PDB file of C-alpha atoms in Angstrom:
ATOM      1  CA  MET A 153       7.612 -15.042   1.698  1.00 49.00           C
ATOM      2  CA  ASN A 154       5.361 -16.284   3.992  1.00 52.00           C
ATOM      3  CA  ASP A 155       2.160 -15.122   4.222  1.00 48.00           C
ATOM      4  CA  THR A 156       3.168 -12.691   7.812  1.00 60.00           C
ATOM      5  CA  GLN A 157       5.431 -11.476   4.782  1.00 81.00           C
ATOM      6  CA  GLN A 158       3.513  -9.303   2.454  1.00 93.00           C
ATOM      7  CA  ILE A 159       2.276  -5.548   2.194  1.00 97.00           C
ATOM      8  CA  LYS A 160      -0.577  -3.423   1.245  1.00 98.00           C
ATOM      9  CA  VAL A 161       1.114  -1.004  -0.376  1.00 98.00           C
ATOM     10  CA  LEU A 162      -0.854   2.206  -1.267  1.00 98.00           C
ATOM     11  CA  GLY A 163       0.339   4.080  -4.777  1.00 98.00           C
ATOM     12  CA  ILE A 164      -0.846   7.769  -5.250  1.00 98.00           C
ATOM     13  CA  SER A 165      -0.398   9.491  -8.791  1.00 98.00           C
ATOM     14  CA  GLY A 166      -0.397  13.420  -8.393  1.00 97.00           C
ATOM     15  CA  SER A 167      -1.698  13.986 -11.743  1.00 96.00           C
ATOM     16  CA  LEU A 168      -5.492  14.251 -12.257  1.00 96.00           C
ATOM     17  CA  ARG A 169      -4.643  14.005 -16.516  1.00 94.00           C
ATOM     18  CA  ARG A 170      -6.863  10.287 -17.758  1.00 91.00           C
ATOM     19  CA  ALA A 171      -3.470  10.386 -20.224  1.00 92.00           C
ATOM     20  CA  SER A 172      -1.118  11.209 -17.082  1.00 95.00           C
ATOM     21  CA  PHE A 173       2.760  10.135 -17.040  1.00 96.00           C
ATOM     22  CA  ASN A 174       3.034   9.495 -13.806  1.00 97.00           C
ATOM     23  CA  THR A 175      -0.410   7.592 -13.394  1.00 97.00           C
ATOM     24  CA  ALA A 176       0.878   5.349 -16.468  1.00 97.00           C
ATOM     25  CA  ALA A 177       4.226   4.241 -14.167  1.00 97.00           C
ATOM     26  CA  LEU A 178       2.318   3.623 -10.715  1.00 98.00           C
ATOM     27  CA  ARG A 179       0.254   1.227 -13.498  1.00 97.00           C
ATOM     28  CA  GLU A 180       2.967  -0.141 -14.120  1.00 97.00           C
ATOM     29  CA  ALA A 181       4.076  -0.310 -10.510  1.00 98.00           C
ATOM     30  CA  VAL A 182       1.456  -2.626 -10.343  1.00 98.00           C
ATOM     31  CA  ARG A 183       2.470  -4.125 -12.587  1.00 97.00           C
ATOM     32  CA  LEU A 184       5.757  -4.332 -11.750  1.00 98.00           C
ATOM     33  CA  ALA A 185       5.244  -5.354  -7.262  1.00 98.00           C
ATOM     34  CA  PRO A 186       7.131  -8.394  -6.271  1.00 97.00           C
ATOM     35  CA  ALA A 187       6.992 -10.819  -4.976  1.00 95.00           C
ATOM     36  CA  GLY A 188       4.978  -9.991  -1.293  1.00 94.00           C
ATOM     37  CA  MET A 189       3.736  -7.161  -2.100  1.00 98.00           C
ATOM     38  CA  GLN A 190       0.140  -5.748  -3.914  1.00 98.00           C
ATOM     39  CA  ILE A 191      -0.542  -2.103  -5.046  1.00 98.00           C
ATOM     40  CA  ASP A 192      -3.724  -1.071  -4.101  1.00 98.00           C
ATOM     41  CA  ILE A 193      -4.087   2.660  -6.842  1.00 98.00           C
ATOM     42  CA  ALA A 194      -5.826   5.180  -4.420  1.00 98.00           C
ATOM     43  CA  ASP A 195      -8.205   8.252  -5.361  1.00 97.00           C
ATOM     44  CA  ILE A 196      -7.386  11.925  -4.611  1.00 98.00           C
ATOM     45  CA  ALA A 197      -9.649  13.649  -7.335  1.00 97.00           C
ATOM     46  CA  ASP A 198     -12.571  14.318  -5.188  1.00 97.00           C
ATOM     47  CA  ILE A 199     -10.934  16.225  -2.714  1.00 98.00           C
ATOM     48  CA  PRO A 200     -12.244  19.316  -1.487  1.00 98.00           C
ATOM     49  CA  LEU A 201      -9.612  22.243  -1.881  1.00 97.00           C
ATOM     50  CA  TYR A 202      -8.708  22.588   1.596  1.00 97.00           C
ATOM     51  CA  ASN A 203     -10.413  24.985   3.584  1.00 96.00           C
ATOM     52  CA  GLU A 204     -10.493  25.050   8.010  1.00 96.00           C
ATOM     53  CA  ASP A 205     -13.890  26.332   7.955  1.00 97.00           C
ATOM     54  CA  VAL A 206     -14.676  23.125   6.066  1.00 96.00           C
ATOM     55  CA  TYR A 207     -12.525  21.034   8.267  1.00 96.00           C
ATOM     56  CA  ALA A 208     -13.905  22.259  11.988  1.00 96.00           C
ATOM     57  CA  GLN A 209     -17.431  20.527  10.298  1.00 96.00           C
ATOM     58  CA  GLY A 210     -15.258  17.249  10.193  1.00 96.00           C
ATOM     59  CA  PHE A 211     -13.754  15.445   7.509  1.00 97.00           C
ATOM     60  CA  PRO A 212     -14.375  14.794   3.765  1.00 98.00           C
ATOM     61  CA  PRO A 213     -15.826  11.304   2.135  1.00 98.00           C
ATOM     62  CA  ALA A 214     -13.398  11.759   0.442  1.00 98.00           C
ATOM     63  CA  VAL A 215     -10.450  12.761   2.120  1.00 98.00           C
ATOM     64  CA  GLU A 216     -11.702   9.636   5.453  1.00 98.00           C
ATOM     65  CA  ARG A 217     -11.436   7.869   2.350  1.00 98.00           C
ATOM     66  CA  LEU A 218      -8.140   8.628   1.586  1.00 98.00           C
ATOM     67  CA  ARG A 219      -6.721   8.312   5.323  1.00 98.00           C
ATOM     68  CA  GLN A 220      -8.067   5.217   5.834  1.00 98.00           C
ATOM     69  CA  GLN A 221      -6.493   4.020   2.939  1.00 98.00           C
ATOM     70  CA  ILE A 222      -3.986   5.094   4.117  1.00 98.00           C
ATOM     71  CA  ARG A 223      -3.744   4.085   7.448  1.00 98.00           C
ATOM     72  CA  ALA A 224      -4.200   0.066   6.309  1.00 98.00           C
ATOM     73  CA  ALA A 225      -1.336  -0.083   3.769  1.00 98.00           C
ATOM     74  CA  ASP A 226       1.789  -1.266   5.154  1.00 98.00           C
ATOM     75  CA  ALA A 227       3.557   1.303   3.008  1.00 98.00           C
ATOM     76  CA  LEU A 228       3.012   4.289   0.412  1.00 98.00           C
ATOM     77  CA  LEU A 229       4.360   5.007  -3.559  1.00 98.00           C
ATOM     78  CA  ILE A 230       3.957   8.741  -4.243  1.00 98.00           C
ATOM     79  CA  VAL A 231       4.433   9.209  -8.022  1.00 98.00           C
ATOM     80  CA  THR A 232       4.156  12.563  -8.397  1.00 97.00           C
ATOM     81  CA  PRO A 233       4.212  15.441 -12.121  1.00 96.00           C
ATOM     82  CA  GLU A 234       7.022  18.016 -11.332  1.00 94.00           C
ATOM     83  CA  TYR A 235       4.442  21.153 -11.706  1.00 94.00           C
ATOM     84  CA  ASN A 236       6.267  24.824 -12.245  1.00 93.00           C
ATOM     85  CA  TYR A 237       9.491  23.268  -9.565  1.00 93.00           C
ATOM     86  CA  SER A 238       7.023  21.664  -7.496  1.00 95.00           C
ATOM     87  CA  MET A 239       4.518  18.786  -6.739  1.00 96.00           C
ATOM     88  CA  PRO A 240       0.583  19.698  -7.852  1.00 96.00           C
ATOM     89  CA  GLY A 241      -1.707  21.544  -6.084  1.00 97.00           C
ATOM     90  CA  VAL A 242      -3.644  18.333  -5.696  1.00 97.00           C
ATOM     91  CA  LEU A 243      -0.371  16.070  -4.345  1.00 98.00           C
ATOM     92  CA  LYS A 244      -0.098  18.898  -1.852  1.00 98.00           C
ATOM     93  CA  ASN A 245      -3.974  19.574  -1.262  1.00 98.00           C
ATOM     94  CA  ALA A 246      -4.910  15.641  -0.628  1.00 98.00           C
ATOM     95  CA  ILE A 247      -1.289  15.466   1.804  1.00 98.00           C
ATOM     96  CA  ASP A 248      -2.585  18.918   3.440  1.00 97.00           C
ATOM     97  CA  TRP A 249      -6.222  16.880   4.004  1.00 98.00           C
ATOM     98  CA  VAL A 250      -5.275  13.652   5.815  1.00 98.00           C
ATOM     99  CA  SER A 251      -2.095  15.647   7.424  1.00 97.00           C
ATOM    100  CA  ARG A 252      -5.018  16.839   9.735  1.00 97.00           C
ATOM    101  CA  PRO A 253      -5.404  16.011  13.014  1.00 94.00           C
ATOM    102  CA  PRO A 254      -6.160  13.604  15.038  1.00 93.00           C
ATOM    103  CA  ASP A 255      -4.757  10.625  14.137  1.00 94.00           C
ATOM    104  CA  GLN A 256      -2.825  11.824  10.840  1.00 95.00           C
ATOM    105  CA  PRO A 257      -2.269   8.204   9.781  1.00 98.00           C
ATOM    106  CA  PHE A 258       1.387   9.207   7.726  1.00 98.00           C
ATOM    107  CA  ALA A 259       3.101   8.118  10.916  1.00 97.00           C
ATOM    108  CA  GLY A 260       5.493   6.574  10.806  1.00 97.00           C
ATOM    109  CA  LYS A 261       4.701   4.238   7.135  1.00 98.00           C
ATOM    110  CA  PRO A 262       7.065   3.579   5.040  1.00 98.00           C
ATOM    111  CA  ALA A 263       6.740   5.557   1.920  1.00 98.00           C
ATOM    112  CA  ALA A 264       8.832   5.417  -1.911  1.00 98.00           C
ATOM    113  CA  VAL A 265       9.410   8.251  -3.911  1.00 98.00           C
ATOM    114  CA  MET A 266       9.165   8.579  -8.237  1.00 98.00           C
ATOM    115  CA  GLY A 267       7.056  10.402 -11.281  1.00 97.00           C
ATOM    116  CA  ALA A 268       7.960  11.082 -15.453  1.00 96.00           C
ATOM    117  CA  SER A 269       8.770  14.653 -16.968  1.00 94.00           C
ATOM    118  CA  PRO A 270       8.017  15.095 -20.710  1.00 91.00           C
ATOM    119  CA  GLY A 271      11.234  16.992 -19.617  1.00 90.00           C
ATOM    120  CA  ARG A 272      15.040  16.754 -18.885  1.00 90.00           C
ATOM    121  CA  LEU A 273      14.829  16.251 -15.395  1.00 88.00           C
ATOM    122  CA  GLY A 274      12.530  13.513 -14.691  1.00 88.00           C
ATOM    123  CA  THR A 275      10.099  15.381 -11.284  1.00 95.00           C
ATOM    124  CA  ALA A 276      13.539  16.164  -9.389  1.00 95.00           C
ATOM    125  CA  ARG A 277      12.880  19.334  -7.864  1.00 96.00           C
ATOM    126  CA  ALA A 278       8.942  17.882  -7.278  1.00 96.00           C
ATOM    127  CA  GLN A 279      10.252  15.086  -5.686  1.00 96.00           C
ATOM    128  CA  TYR A 280      12.354  17.378  -3.754  1.00 96.00           C
ATOM    129  CA  HIS A 281       9.016  19.223  -2.409  1.00 95.00           C
ATOM    130  CA  LEU A 282       7.585  16.051  -1.521  1.00 97.00           C
ATOM    131  CA  ARG A 283      10.853  15.071   0.451  1.00 96.00           C
ATOM    132  CA  GLN A 284      10.526  17.653   2.693  1.00 96.00           C
ATOM    133  CA  SER A 285       6.664  17.970   3.477  1.00 95.00           C
ATOM    134  CA  MET A 286       7.519  14.018   4.263  1.00 95.00           C
ATOM    135  CA  VAL A 287       9.928  14.608   6.492  1.00 95.00           C
ATOM    136  CA  PHE A 288       8.199  16.295   8.270  1.00 95.00           C
ATOM    137  CA  LEU A 289       4.836  14.129   8.526  1.00 96.00           C
ATOM    138  CA  ASP A 290       7.043  11.832  10.504  1.00 97.00           C
ATOM    139  CA  LEU A 291       6.919   9.485   7.287  1.00 97.00           C
ATOM    140  CA  LEU A 292       9.693   6.993   6.785  1.00 98.00           C
ATOM    141  CA  LEU A 293      11.440   8.140   3.873  1.00 97.00           C
ATOM    142  CA  LEU A 294      12.928   4.852   1.699  1.00 97.00           C
ATOM    143  CA  ASN A 295      16.469   7.225   0.302  1.00 96.00           C
ATOM    144  CA  LYS A 296      17.459   5.059  -3.090  1.00 96.00           C
ATOM    145  CA  PRO A 297      16.751   3.680  -5.000  1.00 97.00           C
ATOM    146  CA  GLU A 298      15.058   6.617  -6.854  1.00 96.00           C
ATOM    147  CA  VAL A 299      13.428   6.953  -9.873  1.00 97.00           C
ATOM    148  CA  MET A 300      13.089   9.973 -12.229  1.00 96.00           C
ATOM    149  CA  ILE A 301      11.541   9.206 -15.481  1.00 96.00           C
ATOM    150  CA  GLY A 302      12.581  12.058 -17.721  1.00 95.00           C
ATOM    151  CA  ASN A 303      11.778  12.307 -21.350  1.00 96.00           C
ATOM    152  CA  ALA A 304       8.210  10.634 -20.427  1.00 95.00           C
ATOM    153  CA  GLY A 305       7.217  11.228 -24.370  1.00 93.00           C
ATOM    154  CA  GLN A 306       9.888   9.222 -25.252  1.00 94.00           C
ATOM    155  CA  LEU A 307       9.399   6.449 -22.993  1.00 96.00           C
ATOM    156  CA  PHE A 308       4.999   5.616 -23.245  1.00 95.00           C
ATOM    157  CA  ASP A 309       3.062   5.062 -26.283  1.00 94.00           C
ATOM    158  CA  ASP A 310       0.040   6.409 -26.716  1.00 91.00           C
ATOM    159  CA  THR A 311      -2.197   4.034 -24.851  1.00 93.00           C
ATOM    160  CA  GLY A 312       0.171   4.947 -21.544  1.00 93.00           C
ATOM    161  CA  ALA A 313       2.381   1.933 -21.204  1.00 94.00           C
ATOM    162  CA  LEU A 314       6.378   2.329 -21.085  1.00 96.00           C
ATOM    163  CA  THR A 315       8.067   0.262 -23.393  1.00 96.00           C
ATOM    164  CA  ASP A 316      10.950   1.522 -21.694  1.00 96.00           C
ATOM    165  CA  GLU A 317      12.997  -1.289 -20.646  1.00 97.00           C
ATOM    166  CA  ALA A 318      15.256  -0.048 -18.702  1.00 97.00           C
ATOM    167  CA  THR A 319      13.341   2.532 -16.669  1.00 97.00           C
ATOM    168  CA  ARG A 320      11.355  -0.684 -15.830  1.00 97.00           C
ATOM    169  CA  GLY A 321      14.331  -2.217 -13.878  1.00 98.00           C
ATOM    170  CA  HIS A 322      14.805   1.070 -12.198  1.00 98.00           C
ATOM    171  CA  ILE A 323      10.591   0.752 -10.791  1.00 98.00           C
ATOM    172  CA  ARG A 324      11.014  -3.101 -10.187  1.00 98.00           C
ATOM    173  CA  ARG A 325      15.000  -1.934  -7.359  1.00 98.00           C
ATOM    174  CA  LEU A 326      12.426   1.046  -6.157  1.00 98.00           C
ATOM    175  CA  LEU A 327      10.001  -1.447  -5.393  1.00 98.00           C
ATOM    176  CA  GLU A 328      11.842  -4.558  -4.396  1.00 98.00           C
ATOM    177  CA  ALA A 329      13.665  -1.692  -1.208  1.00 98.00           C
ATOM    178  CA  LEU A 330      10.330  -0.356  -0.802  1.00 98.00           C
ATOM    179  CA  ARG A 331       9.499  -3.764   0.115  1.00 97.00           C
ATOM    180  CA  ASP A 332      12.520  -4.765   2.126  1.00 97.00           C
ATOM    181  CA  TRP A 333      12.324  -1.493   3.745  1.00 97.00           C
ATOM    182  CA  THR A 334       8.845  -2.672   4.798  1.00 98.00           C
ATOM    183  CA  LEU A 335       9.869  -5.333   6.353  1.00 96.00           C
ATOM    184  CA  ARG A 336      12.773  -4.290   8.584  1.00 96.00           C
ATOM    185  CA  LEU A 337      10.764  -1.810   9.816  1.00 96.00           C
ATOM    186  CA  ARG A 338       8.476  -4.118  10.826  1.00 91.00           C
TER     187      ARG A 338
END
């Protein structure tokens, strides 16, 4: 793979919790990134609640920073928990802020989704809702492979390290597919 095929991915975890399985899965993705891929992690903790009155005054610094990070990335990897059968409010809030005009940076950007949950379904419903939002934003979604890490409490140790080799394989295949998808769309 030559330098022109190097891709930069921005990873976003939809959880703010220090011991988040999703942030741990994103850190594992950074370690598993295939040749030709660099994954940087965005921080959405400082993004304020969306308010049209605040938006009328311009983007808050944390929102502008995330917009610039998305714009600079070749692709996105969004890792979402599932709260009440959907994506968490902090993730939806970040998406809502970033998607405001002018020049919303999601349009035409390749993206992949994965998620981890203590439950058996491994964020299947949250990923479905996230994908619906991503279609509206004109993100170019990678359809497969899907990575829904169920029973996450049994797959990560107390330090947040992923201990399950099969799950590592699923994440590795997703990242390889995202790399190939991004290069194909160039």
